[in-house]
Amino acid sequence: MTKLLVFGAASEVMGARNISLPPEIDSVKKLRVFLQQHYPGLKRLNSLMVAVNREYAEDACPISGSDEVALIPPVSGG
Amino acid sequence: MLVRIASEISLEEALVHIRSPLAGGENIFVGRVRNHSGGRGVRKLQFECYDAMALTEMEKIASGAIRDYEVHDIAILHVTGEKFPGEAVVIIAVSAAHRDAAFAACRFCIDRLKQQVPIWKKEFFEDGEIWVSAFP
């Protein structure tokens, strides 16, 4: 079961700092579709990146149970 | 190269790391908490970091700058947690043989950090709070 880490404004919108993903989510694209369905409030964010194993990942990037997946709302360091 | 995320950071730590007899110039950028934002008074900032990935991205930025500019060494330090007006939140220190490269690399590092490092800040006002840059 893949765990999704959630940060910043995204965790406020979702009301969670991490969630477990259903096993059928095997790509970043499917993750985005899942999030649109279950957390439509995320649409309000200016941007939403996905990281897989601590690297920014495109929609085609596969996801498996052992991966560390994270939602990256607009960054604002510095 | 030194990259670090911690609740407290110091200029001294960054300077000690980059200092070298090979380097005739040192360039330092310090970002601090401003007491106002968008015309409203800021009470404090809260920083949240995806530490493991943020450190990886900071390393990429520093090593890229060392590769692309003629600099000797770079330190990038960033805070996490709660910070109040006047406190340092980011320190970038660059040493180089000559000043032009040090200035350019320092600028590159802070600009890139703001674009790609997974760190978030929340501004706290007297009458509310907001995640910076998150919403239109």
Short mmCIF file of C-alpha atoms in Angstrom, two decimals:
data_model
loop_
_atom_site.label_atom_id
_atom_site.label_comp_id
_atom_site.label_asym_id
_atom_site.label_seq_id
_atom_site.Cartn_x
_atom_site.Cartn_y
_atom_site.Cartn_z
CA MET A 1 0.00 0.00 0.00
CA THR A 2 1.59 3.28 -1.16
CA LYS A 3 1.55 6.14 1.32
CA LEU A 4 1.12 9.66 -0.05
CA LEU A 5 2.85 12.44 1.89
CA VAL A 6 1.01 15.76 1.78
CA PHE A 7 2.51 19.17 2.58
CA GLY A 8 1.62 22.81 3.09
CA ALA A 9 -1.61 24.15 1.64
CA ALA A 10 -2.39 20.74 0.09
CA SER A 11 -2.56 19.13 3.55
CA GLU A 12 -4.90 21.90 4.69
CA VAL A 13 -7.20 21.33 1.69
CA MET A 14 -7.20 17.54 2.17
CA GLY A 15 -7.40 17.60 5.96
CA ALA A 16 -4.56 15.05 6.17
CA ARG A 17 -0.77 14.99 6.22
CA ASN A 18 -0.67 11.57 4.59
CA ILE A 19 -3.12 9.12 3.05
CA SER A 20 -2.88 5.51 1.85
CA LEU A 21 -3.44 5.08 -1.88
CA PRO A 22 -5.57 2.31 -3.35
CA PRO A 23 -3.44 -0.36 -5.09
CA GLU A 24 -4.80 0.45 -8.58
CA ILE A 25 -2.99 3.80 -8.55
CA ASP A 26 0.13 2.79 -10.48
CA SER A 27 1.09 6.08 -12.14
CA VAL A 28 1.25 9.80 -11.42
CA LYS A 29 -1.54 10.30 -13.97
CA LYS A 30 -3.85 7.92 -12.09
CA LEU A 31 -2.94 9.64 -8.84
CA ARG A 32 -4.01 12.99 -10.31
CA VAL A 33 -7.35 11.54 -11.46
CA PHE A 34 -7.89 9.99 -8.00
CA LEU A 35 -7.17 13.32 -6.31
CA GLN A 36 -9.53 15.22 -8.64
CA GLN A 37 -12.32 12.80 -7.74
CA HIS A 38 -11.76 12.66 -3.98
CA TYR A 39 -10.24 16.06 -3.17
CA PRO A 40 -11.69 18.56 -5.69
CA GLY A 41 -10.57 21.44 -3.46
CA LEU A 42 -6.99 20.86 -4.67
CA LYS A 43 -8.02 22.57 -7.93
CA ARG A 44 -7.86 25.90 -6.08
CA LEU A 45 -4.08 25.63 -5.70
CA ASN A 46 -1.93 27.61 -8.14
CA SER A 47 -0.02 24.42 -8.96
CA LEU A 48 0.40 20.88 -7.68
CA MET A 49 3.50 18.83 -8.42
CA VAL A 50 4.04 15.19 -7.57
CA ALA A 51 7.32 13.74 -6.34
CA VAL A 52 8.17 10.05 -6.56
CA ASN A 53 11.12 8.93 -4.44
CA ARG A 54 12.03 12.57 -3.76
CA GLU A 55 12.22 13.60 -7.43
CA TYR A 56 9.68 15.70 -9.32
CA ALA A 57 7.70 13.29 -11.52
CA GLU A 58 5.70 13.64 -14.75
CA ASP A 59 2.28 12.04 -15.32
CA ALA A 60 3.78 9.00 -17.07
CA CYS A 61 5.95 8.11 -14.06
CA PRO A 62 4.96 4.71 -12.59
CA ILE A 63 4.12 4.30 -8.90
CA SER A 64 4.52 1.06 -6.98
CA GLY A 65 3.84 0.07 -3.40
CA SER A 66 7.37 0.67 -2.20
CA ASP A 67 7.67 4.20 -3.61
CA GLU A 68 7.68 7.35 -1.52
CA VAL A 69 5.11 9.63 -3.17
CA ALA A 70 4.47 13.24 -2.17
CA LEU A 71 2.22 16.12 -3.15
CA ILE A 72 4.09 19.40 -3.64
CA PRO A 73 1.89 22.52 -3.60
CA PRO A 74 3.47 25.84 -4.73
CA VAL A 75 6.80 26.14 -2.93
CA SER A 76 7.69 29.29 -0.99
CA GLY A 77 11.07 28.81 0.65
CA GLY A 78 13.52 31.62 1.31
CA MET B 1 29.43 22.08 -0.25
CA LEU B 2 27.17 22.37 2.77
CA VAL B 3 23.37 22.08 2.73
CA ARG B 4 21.37 22.01 5.92
CA ILE B 5 17.83 22.42 7.22
CA ALA B 6 17.54 23.18 10.92
CA SER B 7 15.51 25.16 13.44
CA GLU B 8 18.51 27.48 13.96
CA ILE B 9 21.05 28.57 11.35
CA SER B 10 24.03 30.89 11.65
CA LEU B 11 26.08 33.05 9.34
CA GLU B 12 29.22 31.85 11.11
CA GLU B 13 28.58 28.22 10.18
CA ALA B 14 28.17 29.12 6.51
CA LEU B 15 31.23 31.39 6.46
CA VAL B 16 33.50 28.89 8.20
CA HIS B 17 32.49 26.26 5.65
CA ILE B 18 33.22 28.30 2.50
CA ARG B 19 36.38 30.09 3.66
CA SER B 20 39.55 29.13 1.79
CA PRO B 21 42.92 30.65 0.91
CA LEU B 22 41.96 29.89 -2.71
CA ALA B 23 39.03 32.31 -2.52
CA GLY B 24 39.49 36.06 -2.68
CA GLY B 25 35.77 36.84 -2.51
CA GLU B 26 32.86 35.75 -0.37
CA ASN B 27 29.28 36.61 -1.22
CA ILE B 28 26.46 36.17 1.29
CA PHE B 29 22.70 36.38 0.94
CA VAL B 30 20.58 36.37 4.09
CA GLY B 31 16.81 36.20 3.86
CA ARG B 32 14.95 37.36 6.98
CA VAL B 33 11.36 37.51 8.16
CA ARG B 34 9.83 40.82 7.07
CA ASN B 35 7.32 42.44 9.41
CA HIS B 36 4.89 43.22 6.60
CA SER B 37 3.48 41.52 3.50
CA GLY B 38 0.97 42.88 1.01
CA GLY B 39 0.35 45.89 3.25
CA ARG B 40 -0.46 43.76 6.33
CA GLY B 41 1.62 43.34 9.48
CA VAL B 42 3.30 39.93 9.78
CA ARG B 43 3.50 38.46 13.32
CA LYS B 44 5.49 35.34 12.40
CA LEU B 45 6.22 32.78 9.70
CA GLN B 46 5.83 29.03 9.96
CA PHE B 47 8.08 26.93 7.69
CA GLU B 48 7.31 23.38 6.69
CA CYS B 49 9.92 21.32 4.80
CA TYR B 50 9.90 18.01 2.99
CA ASP B 51 13.36 17.57 4.49
CA ALA B 52 14.75 14.65 2.51
CA MET B 53 13.73 16.02 -0.87
CA ALA B 54 14.54 19.62 0.05
CA LEU B 55 18.11 18.62 0.93
CA THR B 56 18.41 16.72 -2.35
CA GLU B 57 17.20 19.77 -4.32
CA MET B 58 19.51 22.09 -2.37
CA GLU B 59 22.44 19.79 -3.18
CA LYS B 60 21.49 19.86 -6.88
CA ILE B 61 21.41 23.66 -6.84
CA ALA B 62 24.76 23.99 -5.04
CA SER B 63 26.54 21.39 -7.16
CA GLY B 64 25.08 22.90 -10.34
CA ALA B 65 26.36 26.34 -9.34
CA ILE B 66 29.81 24.94 -8.51
CA ARG B 67 29.83 23.28 -11.95
CA ASP B 68 28.57 26.29 -13.94
CA TYR B 69 30.26 29.22 -12.18
CA GLU B 70 33.91 29.55 -11.23
CA VAL B 71 33.29 29.28 -7.50
CA HIS B 72 35.20 27.47 -4.81
CA ASP B 73 32.45 26.42 -2.39
CA ILE B 74 28.81 27.03 -1.46
CA ALA B 75 26.74 26.72 1.71
CA ILE B 76 22.92 26.78 1.64
CA LEU B 77 21.16 26.79 5.01
CA HIS B 78 17.40 27.03 5.54
CA VAL B 79 15.27 27.06 8.66
CA THR B 80 12.26 25.01 9.57
CA GLY B 81 9.62 25.84 12.17
CA GLU B 82 8.48 29.16 13.57
CA LYS B 83 10.36 32.42 12.89
CA PHE B 84 9.67 36.01 13.92
CA PRO B 85 10.40 39.35 12.21
CA GLY B 86 14.13 39.98 11.90
CA GLU B 87 15.16 36.33 12.22
CA ALA B 88 17.19 34.70 9.43
CA VAL B 89 15.37 32.06 7.38
CA VAL B 90 17.85 31.36 4.60
CA ILE B 91 21.61 31.87 4.28
CA ILE B 92 23.54 31.37 1.07
CA ALA B 93 27.31 31.82 1.15
CA VAL B 94 29.61 31.50 -1.83
CA SER B 95 33.38 31.74 -2.04
CA ALA B 96 35.26 32.28 -5.29
CA ALA B 97 38.59 33.48 -6.58
CA HIS B 98 36.87 36.58 -7.99
CA ARG B 99 33.75 38.53 -7.07
CA ASP B 100 31.78 38.31 -10.32
CA ALA B 101 31.37 34.55 -10.07
CA ALA B 102 30.50 34.74 -6.36
CA PHE B 103 27.75 37.31 -6.94
CA ALA B 104 26.31 35.42 -9.92
CA ALA B 105 26.33 32.02 -8.20
CA CYS B 106 24.75 33.44 -5.04
CA ARG B 107 21.93 34.97 -7.09
CA PHE B 108 21.46 31.71 -8.98
CA CYS B 109 21.18 29.72 -5.74
CA ILE B 110 18.55 31.89 -4.05
CA ASP B 111 16.48 32.19 -7.23
CA ARG B 112 16.52 28.43 -7.79
CA LEU B 113 15.79 27.69 -4.14
CA LYS B 114 12.64 29.80 -4.33
CA GLN B 115 11.55 28.01 -7.52
CA GLN B 116 12.14 24.35 -6.78
CA VAL B 117 13.00 23.42 -3.19
CA PRO B 118 10.02 21.84 -1.38
CA ILE B 119 9.77 24.26 1.52
CA TRP B 120 6.59 26.16 2.37
CA LYS B 121 5.95 29.22 4.47
CA LYS B 122 2.79 30.36 6.13
CA GLU B 123 2.38 34.02 7.05
CA PHE B 124 0.55 34.83 10.26
CA PHE B 125 -1.17 38.22 10.46
CA GLU B 126 -3.12 39.80 13.31
CA ASP B 127 -6.33 38.74 11.58
CA GLY B 128 -5.53 35.52 9.73
CA GLU B 129 -2.94 33.30 8.13
CA ILE B 130 -2.05 32.22 4.59
CA TRP B 131 0.24 29.76 2.80
CA VAL B 132 2.41 31.99 0.60
CA SER B 133 1.86 31.58 -3.19
CA ALA B 134 -0.55 28.67 -2.72
CA PHE B 135 -3.79 30.22 -3.96
CA PRO B 136 -4.66 32.88 -6.57
#
